[in-house]
Amino acid sequence: DPPMMLSDQPVALEAVSGRTSFVGLPAWLVSPLIEEGNVSSLVLGLDFVGGDVGEERHAYVAWMGDVSPGRAISLPSLLVEALDLHAPLPAAWVRVVRLESATRVNVEPASEDDWEAISAQPGYIEGELLNQLCVVSAGLRVTVCLHNASIVRLRVGEIEPSGHEALRLVPGTEVVVAPRPRPSARAPPPVAGTAVAPERR
C-alpha cells in the first residue's frame, strides 16, 4: 500500500521536554486516524521542509497515542537531539509508513561511562530501549533515561534484517551492546539481551 499522507501541507514541529522518543500529534491530525480505526501506535515518516536539518532531509518516528496541544507535532528534546535538528525546527510532510520488525539491533555506548552504566545493570537497557524508543536506523544516536535519573548515550550500529533504512523495535528484538571498556581494562564480551516491554510510566 502507498504511504498515507496525514496532511495536504507541511506540519510545524515543536520541541518539548520528555523522557522518551515518541512524538505527540495535534488533535487535528489524530481525528482522521480515529476515523480509520488505527490509533494504537504508528510509525511516521517525516520529510523536512526548511529549518536547520543538516544533510538528513527525512526521519522515521513513532507515535504511541499522545496528543499535543496546538497545531504542531511535538518532538521530545531527546528525539530532537537524536535527529540532529536545531532551532528553528523545520516543518515536515507527514506520512504513515509500515516498517518490518527488527530481529537484532547492535548498539555501541558513546563513552566508557555509558558502558559502565549499562554493564552494571545487565538486561535493564534492553527493556528501557523498548520503553522509550520504537524506530531504529543505522547511525542513529540514542539517549536512554535510566531509573536513577541518569542517562546513557548509544549509537545504533547494524540492524537486522539487513537492507532496510529503518526497522521497528519490538518485544523479542535481540539487542547486542558492544563493550567499551576503559583503555586499561580487558575487553569484556558483548552484552546481549532480548527487548521486553516494561510498564510505561
PDB file of C-alpha atoms in Angstrom:
ATOM      1  CA  ASP A   1       0.000   0.000   0.000  1.00  0.00           C
ATOM      2  CA  PRO A   2       1.250   3.546  -0.719  1.00  0.00           C
ATOM      3  CA  PRO A   3       2.080   5.675   2.350  1.00  0.00           C
ATOM      4  CA  MET A   4      -0.888   7.533   3.822  1.00  0.00           C
ATOM      5  CA  MET A   5      -0.293  11.288   3.995  1.00  0.00           C
ATOM      6  CA  LEU A   6      -1.664  12.828   7.184  1.00  0.00           C
ATOM      7  CA  SER A   7      -1.924  16.335   5.776  1.00  0.00           C
ATOM      8  CA  ASP A   8      -2.043  18.087   2.419  1.00  0.00           C
ATOM      9  CA  GLN A   9       0.556  20.580   3.663  1.00  0.00           C
ATOM     10  CA  PRO A  10       3.743  20.520   5.787  1.00  0.00           C
ATOM     11  CA  VAL A  11       3.143  20.456   9.544  1.00  0.00           C
ATOM     12  CA  ALA A  12       5.078  22.545  12.072  1.00  0.00           C
ATOM     13  CA  LEU A  13       7.353  20.741  14.566  1.00  0.00           C
ATOM     14  CA  GLU A  14       7.810  21.812  18.188  1.00  0.00           C
ATOM     15  CA  ALA A  15      10.411  20.703  20.758  1.00  0.00           C
ATOM     16  CA  VAL A  16       9.107  19.681  24.196  1.00  0.00           C
ATOM     17  CA  SER A  17      10.623  18.097  27.283  1.00  0.00           C
ATOM     18  CA  GLY A  18      10.202  14.358  27.745  1.00  0.00           C
ATOM     19  CA  ARG A  19      11.917  11.087  28.661  1.00  0.00           C
ATOM     20  CA  THR A  20      11.026   9.121  25.514  1.00  0.00           C
ATOM     21  CA  SER A  21      11.471   9.478  21.762  1.00  0.00           C
ATOM     22  CA  PHE A  22       7.751   9.270  20.932  1.00  0.00           C
ATOM     23  CA  VAL A  23       6.117  12.209  19.154  1.00  0.00           C
ATOM     24  CA  GLY A  24       2.805  13.817  20.014  1.00  0.00           C
ATOM     25  CA  LEU A  25       0.283  14.567  17.292  1.00  0.00           C
ATOM     26  CA  PRO A  26      -2.141  17.510  17.435  1.00  0.00           C
ATOM     27  CA  ALA A  27      -5.832  16.673  17.658  1.00  0.00           C
ATOM     28  CA  TRP A  28      -6.491  17.774  14.075  1.00  0.00           C
ATOM     29  CA  LEU A  29      -4.153  15.028  12.826  1.00  0.00           C
ATOM     30  CA  VAL A  30      -5.410  12.412  15.288  1.00  0.00           C
ATOM     31  CA  SER A  31      -9.054  12.764  14.199  1.00  0.00           C
ATOM     32  CA  PRO A  32      -8.604  11.165  10.752  1.00  0.00           C
ATOM     33  CA  LEU A  33      -6.627   8.337  12.369  1.00  0.00           C
ATOM     34  CA  ILE A  34      -9.530   7.621  14.711  1.00  0.00           C
ATOM     35  CA  GLU A  35     -11.858   7.520  11.720  1.00  0.00           C
ATOM     36  CA  GLU A  36      -9.527   4.948  10.136  1.00  0.00           C
ATOM     37  CA  GLY A  37      -9.573   2.952  13.370  1.00  0.00           C
ATOM     38  CA  ASN A  38      -5.754   2.911  13.550  1.00  0.00           C
ATOM     39  CA  VAL A  39      -4.931   4.711  16.780  1.00  0.00           C
ATOM     40  CA  SER A  40      -2.781   2.453  18.987  1.00  0.00           C
ATOM     41  CA  SER A  41       0.665   3.222  17.563  1.00  0.00           C
ATOM     42  CA  LEU A  42       2.093   4.297  14.240  1.00  0.00           C
ATOM     43  CA  VAL A  43       5.426   4.816  12.566  1.00  0.00           C
ATOM     44  CA  LEU A  44       5.559   8.127  10.740  1.00  0.00           C
ATOM     45  CA  GLY A  45       7.881   9.333   8.024  1.00  0.00           C
ATOM     46  CA  LEU A  46       8.839  12.997   8.323  1.00  0.00           C
ATOM     47  CA  ASP A  47      10.117  14.753   5.203  1.00  0.00           C
ATOM     48  CA  PHE A  48      11.614  18.021   6.403  1.00  0.00           C
ATOM     49  CA  VAL A  49      10.970  21.391   4.771  1.00  0.00           C
ATOM     50  CA  GLY A  50      13.199  24.343   5.679  1.00  0.00           C
ATOM     51  CA  GLY A  51      14.868  24.829   9.054  1.00  0.00           C
ATOM     52  CA  ASP A  52      18.349  23.704  10.070  1.00  0.00           C
ATOM     53  CA  VAL A  53      18.379  19.949   9.465  1.00  0.00           C
ATOM     54  CA  GLY A  54      21.859  19.307   8.051  1.00  0.00           C
ATOM     55  CA  GLU A  55      22.172  16.607   5.409  1.00  0.00           C
ATOM     56  CA  GLU A  56      19.310  14.366   6.560  1.00  0.00           C
ATOM     57  CA  ARG A  57      16.073  15.527   4.982  1.00  0.00           C
ATOM     58  CA  HIS A  58      13.817  12.835   6.433  1.00  0.00           C
ATOM     59  CA  ALA A  59      13.397  10.663   9.519  1.00  0.00           C
ATOM     60  CA  TYR A  60      11.196   7.929  10.942  1.00  0.00           C
ATOM     61  CA  VAL A  61       9.493   8.481  14.291  1.00  0.00           C
ATOM     62  CA  ALA A  62       6.884   6.705  16.396  1.00  0.00           C
ATOM     63  CA  TRP A  63       3.538   7.883  17.715  1.00  0.00           C
ATOM     64  CA  MET A  64       2.127   5.997  20.715  1.00  0.00           C
ATOM     65  CA  GLY A  65      -1.145   7.871  21.188  1.00  0.00           C
ATOM     66  CA  ASP A  66      -0.006  11.144  22.790  1.00  0.00           C
ATOM     67  CA  VAL A  67      -1.968  14.224  21.735  1.00  0.00           C
ATOM     68  CA  SER A  68      -0.109  17.540  21.654  1.00  0.00           C
ATOM     69  CA  PRO A  69      -1.710  20.944  22.219  1.00  0.00           C
ATOM     70  CA  GLY A  70      -1.899  23.449  19.397  1.00  0.00           C
ATOM     71  CA  ARG A  71      -1.329  22.587  15.749  1.00  0.00           C
ATOM     72  CA  ALA A  72       2.302  21.402  15.813  1.00  0.00           C
ATOM     73  CA  ILE A  73       3.738  17.918  16.170  1.00  0.00           C
ATOM     74  CA  SER A  74       5.653  17.739  19.448  1.00  0.00           C
ATOM     75  CA  LEU A  75       9.131  16.187  19.414  1.00  0.00           C
ATOM     76  CA  PRO A  76      10.723  15.347  22.789  1.00  0.00           C
ATOM     77  CA  SER A  77      14.089  17.025  23.266  1.00  0.00           C
ATOM     78  CA  LEU A  78      15.812  13.606  23.287  1.00  0.00           C
ATOM     79  CA  LEU A  79      14.431  12.932  19.807  1.00  0.00           C
ATOM     80  CA  VAL A  80      15.380  16.405  18.552  1.00  0.00           C
ATOM     81  CA  GLU A  81      18.945  15.699  19.665  1.00  0.00           C
ATOM     82  CA  ALA A  82      18.968  12.201  18.146  1.00  0.00           C
ATOM     83  CA  LEU A  83      17.802  13.578  14.788  1.00  0.00           C
ATOM     84  CA  ASP A  84      20.372  16.408  14.978  1.00  0.00           C
ATOM     85  CA  LEU A  85      17.716  19.084  14.495  1.00  0.00           C
ATOM     86  CA  HIS A  86      18.314  22.683  15.505  1.00  0.00           C
ATOM     87  CA  ALA A  87      16.161  25.749  16.087  1.00  0.00           C
ATOM     88  CA  PRO A  88      14.281  26.888  14.205  1.00  0.00           C
ATOM     89  CA  LEU A  89      12.838  23.415  13.708  1.00  0.00           C
ATOM     90  CA  PRO A  90      11.706  22.610  10.181  1.00  0.00           C
ATOM     91  CA  ALA A  91       8.194  21.799   9.129  1.00  0.00           C
ATOM     92  CA  ALA A  92       7.567  18.330   7.707  1.00  0.00           C
ATOM     93  CA  TRP A  93       5.360  16.402   5.371  1.00  0.00           C
ATOM     94  CA  VAL A  94       3.952  13.539   7.465  1.00  0.00           C
ATOM     95  CA  ARG A  95       3.140  10.070   6.178  1.00  0.00           C
ATOM     96  CA  VAL A  96       2.193   6.804   7.836  1.00  0.00           C
ATOM     97  CA  VAL A  97       4.702   4.059   6.977  1.00  0.00           C
ATOM     98  CA  ARG A  98       4.977   0.359   7.700  1.00  0.00           C
ATOM     99  CA  LEU A  99       8.332  -0.933   8.885  1.00  0.00           C
ATOM    100  CA  GLU A 100       9.462  -4.504   9.338  1.00  0.00           C
ATOM    101  CA  SER A 101      10.283  -5.687  12.859  1.00  0.00           C
ATOM    102  CA  ALA A 102      13.923  -5.786  13.876  1.00  0.00           C
ATOM    103  CA  THR A 103      15.274  -9.214  14.816  1.00  0.00           C
ATOM    104  CA  ARG A 104      18.626  -7.887  16.057  1.00  0.00           C
ATOM    105  CA  VAL A 105      19.974  -4.423  16.849  1.00  0.00           C
ATOM    106  CA  ASN A 106      23.637  -3.711  17.601  1.00  0.00           C
ATOM    107  CA  VAL A 107      24.361  -0.641  19.721  1.00  0.00           C
ATOM    108  CA  GLU A 108      27.590   0.969  20.879  1.00  0.00           C
ATOM    109  CA  PRO A 109      27.988   3.031  24.065  1.00  0.00           C
ATOM    110  CA  ALA A 110      29.064   6.592  23.305  1.00  0.00           C
ATOM    111  CA  SER A 111      31.662   6.570  26.091  1.00  0.00           C
ATOM    112  CA  GLU A 112      33.299   4.384  28.723  1.00  0.00           C
ATOM    113  CA  ASP A 113      30.969   5.907  31.336  1.00  0.00           C
ATOM    114  CA  ASP A 114      27.949   4.834  29.291  1.00  0.00           C
ATOM    115  CA  TRP A 115      29.323   1.280  29.045  1.00  0.00           C
ATOM    116  CA  GLU A 116      29.886   1.085  32.797  1.00  0.00           C
ATOM    117  CA  ALA A 117      26.319   2.241  33.484  1.00  0.00           C
ATOM    118  CA  ILE A 118      24.972  -0.406  31.092  1.00  0.00           C
ATOM    119  CA  SER A 119      27.166  -3.276  32.293  1.00  0.00           C
ATOM    120  CA  ALA A 120      26.229  -2.538  35.917  1.00  0.00           C
ATOM    121  CA  GLN A 121      22.593  -3.367  35.088  1.00  0.00           C
ATOM    122  CA  PRO A 122      22.624  -6.298  32.629  1.00  0.00           C
ATOM    123  CA  GLY A 123      19.329  -6.713  30.821  1.00  0.00           C
ATOM    124  CA  TYR A 124      17.912  -3.391  32.003  1.00  0.00           C
ATOM    125  CA  ILE A 125      18.868  -1.338  28.958  1.00  0.00           C
ATOM    126  CA  GLU A 126      17.003  -3.667  26.572  1.00  0.00           C
ATOM    127  CA  GLY A 127      13.692  -3.054  28.311  1.00  0.00           C
ATOM    128  CA  GLU A 128      14.235   0.674  28.542  1.00  0.00           C
ATOM    129  CA  LEU A 129      15.073   0.905  24.851  1.00  0.00           C
ATOM    130  CA  LEU A 130      11.665  -0.556  24.026  1.00  0.00           C
ATOM    131  CA  ASN A 131      10.005   1.644  26.625  1.00  0.00           C
ATOM    132  CA  GLN A 132      11.483   4.828  25.168  1.00  0.00           C
ATOM    133  CA  LEU A 133      12.129   4.069  21.511  1.00  0.00           C
ATOM    134  CA  CYS A 134      10.319   2.326  18.657  1.00  0.00           C
ATOM    135  CA  VAL A 135      12.201   3.024  15.423  1.00  0.00           C
ATOM    136  CA  VAL A 136      15.892   2.254  14.866  1.00  0.00           C
ATOM    137  CA  SER A 137      18.178   3.015  11.943  1.00  0.00           C
ATOM    138  CA  ALA A 138      21.909   2.537  11.498  1.00  0.00           C
ATOM    139  CA  GLY A 139      23.857   5.524  12.789  1.00  0.00           C
ATOM    140  CA  LEU A 140      21.026   6.845  14.975  1.00  0.00           C
ATOM    141  CA  ARG A 141      22.245   8.401  18.221  1.00  0.00           C
ATOM    142  CA  VAL A 142      20.021   7.439  21.129  1.00  0.00           C
ATOM    143  CA  THR A 143      19.772   8.846  24.651  1.00  0.00           C
ATOM    144  CA  VAL A 144      18.115   6.486  27.151  1.00  0.00           C
ATOM    145  CA  CYS A 145      16.910   7.666  30.552  1.00  0.00           C
ATOM    146  CA  LEU A 146      17.600   5.286  33.445  1.00  0.00           C
ATOM    147  CA  HIS A 147      15.554   4.808  36.615  1.00  0.00           C
ATOM    148  CA  ASN A 148      18.009   6.806  38.730  1.00  0.00           C
ATOM    149  CA  ALA A 149      17.554   9.924  36.560  1.00  0.00           C
ATOM    150  CA  SER A 150      20.872   9.354  34.801  1.00  0.00           C
ATOM    151  CA  ILE A 151      21.169   8.856  31.058  1.00  0.00           C
ATOM    152  CA  VAL A 152      23.238   6.714  28.712  1.00  0.00           C
ATOM    153  CA  ARG A 153      24.059   7.584  25.141  1.00  0.00           C
ATOM    154  CA  LEU A 154      24.201   4.948  22.436  1.00  0.00           C
ATOM    155  CA  ARG A 155      24.838   4.758  18.726  1.00  0.00           C
ATOM    156  CA  VAL A 156      22.895   2.229  16.680  1.00  0.00           C
ATOM    157  CA  GLY A 157      25.140   0.029  14.517  1.00  0.00           C
ATOM    158  CA  GLU A 158      23.977  -2.749  12.215  1.00  0.00           C
ATOM    159  CA  ILE A 159      20.298  -3.667  12.279  1.00  0.00           C
ATOM    160  CA  GLU A 160      18.772  -6.934  11.098  1.00  0.00           C
ATOM    161  CA  PRO A 161      17.222  -7.964   8.818  1.00  0.00           C
ATOM    162  CA  SER A 162      19.700  -6.046   6.666  1.00  0.00           C
ATOM    163  CA  GLY A 163      18.824  -3.977   3.627  1.00  0.00           C
ATOM    164  CA  HIS A 164      16.364  -1.675   5.416  1.00  0.00           C
ATOM    165  CA  GLU A 165      16.791   2.021   6.130  1.00  0.00           C
ATOM    166  CA  ALA A 166      14.872   1.644   9.395  1.00  0.00           C
ATOM    167  CA  LEU A 167      13.217  -1.105  11.415  1.00  0.00           C
ATOM    168  CA  ARG A 168      10.726  -1.272  14.256  1.00  0.00           C
ATOM    169  CA  LEU A 169      11.934  -2.279  17.719  1.00  0.00           C
ATOM    170  CA  VAL A 170       9.522  -4.858  19.134  1.00  0.00           C
ATOM    171  CA  PRO A 171       9.316  -7.281  22.085  1.00  0.00           C
ATOM    172  CA  GLY A 172      11.668 -10.101  21.182  1.00  0.00           C
ATOM    173  CA  THR A 173      14.204  -7.963  19.302  1.00  0.00           C
ATOM    174  CA  GLU A 174      17.712  -9.040  20.322  1.00  0.00           C
ATOM    175  CA  VAL A 175      19.746  -6.056  21.492  1.00  0.00           C
ATOM    176  CA  VAL A 176      23.525  -6.517  21.498  1.00  0.00           C
ATOM    177  CA  VAL A 177      25.621  -3.897  23.301  1.00  0.00           C
ATOM    178  CA  ALA A 178      29.257  -3.718  22.193  1.00  0.00           C
ATOM    179  CA  PRO A 179      31.625  -3.326  25.148  1.00  0.00           C
ATOM    180  CA  ARG A 180      33.593  -0.096  25.550  1.00  0.00           C
ATOM    181  CA  PRO A 181      35.958  -0.624  28.478  1.00  0.00           C
ATOM    182  CA  ARG A 182      38.498   1.932  29.625  1.00  0.00           C
ATOM    183  CA  PRO A 183      41.893   1.551  27.923  1.00  0.00           C
ATOM    184  CA  SER A 184      43.473  -0.097  30.982  1.00  0.00           C
ATOM    185  CA  ALA A 185      40.719  -2.706  31.296  1.00  0.00           C
ATOM    186  CA  ARG A 186      40.447  -6.035  29.498  1.00  0.00           C
ATOM    187  CA  ALA A 187      37.692  -6.076  26.898  1.00  0.00           C
ATOM    188  CA  PRO A 188      34.630  -7.930  28.246  1.00  0.00           C
ATOM    189  CA  PRO A 189      32.273  -9.856  25.990  1.00  0.00           C
ATOM    190  CA  PRO A 190      29.274  -8.071  24.420  1.00  0.00           C
ATOM    191  CA  VAL A 191      26.112  -7.807  26.475  1.00  0.00           C
ATOM    192  CA  ALA A 192      23.142  -9.365  24.685  1.00  0.00           C
ATOM    193  CA  GLY A 193      19.532  -9.371  25.742  1.00  0.00           C
ATOM    194  CA  THR A 194      16.033  -9.511  24.395  1.00  0.00           C
ATOM    195  CA  ALA A 195      13.842  -6.443  24.409  1.00  0.00           C
ATOM    196  CA  VAL A 196      10.859  -6.779  26.707  1.00  0.00           C
ATOM    197  CA  ALA A 197       8.202  -4.173  27.313  1.00  0.00           C
ATOM    198  CA  PRO A 198       8.283  -2.791  30.883  1.00  0.00           C
ATOM    199  CA  GLU A 199       5.361  -0.863  32.243  1.00  0.00           C
ATOM    200  CA  ARG A 200       5.317   2.601  30.713  1.00  0.00           C
ATOM    201  CA  ARG A 201       5.493   5.454  33.168  1.00  0.00           C
TER     202      ARG A 201
END
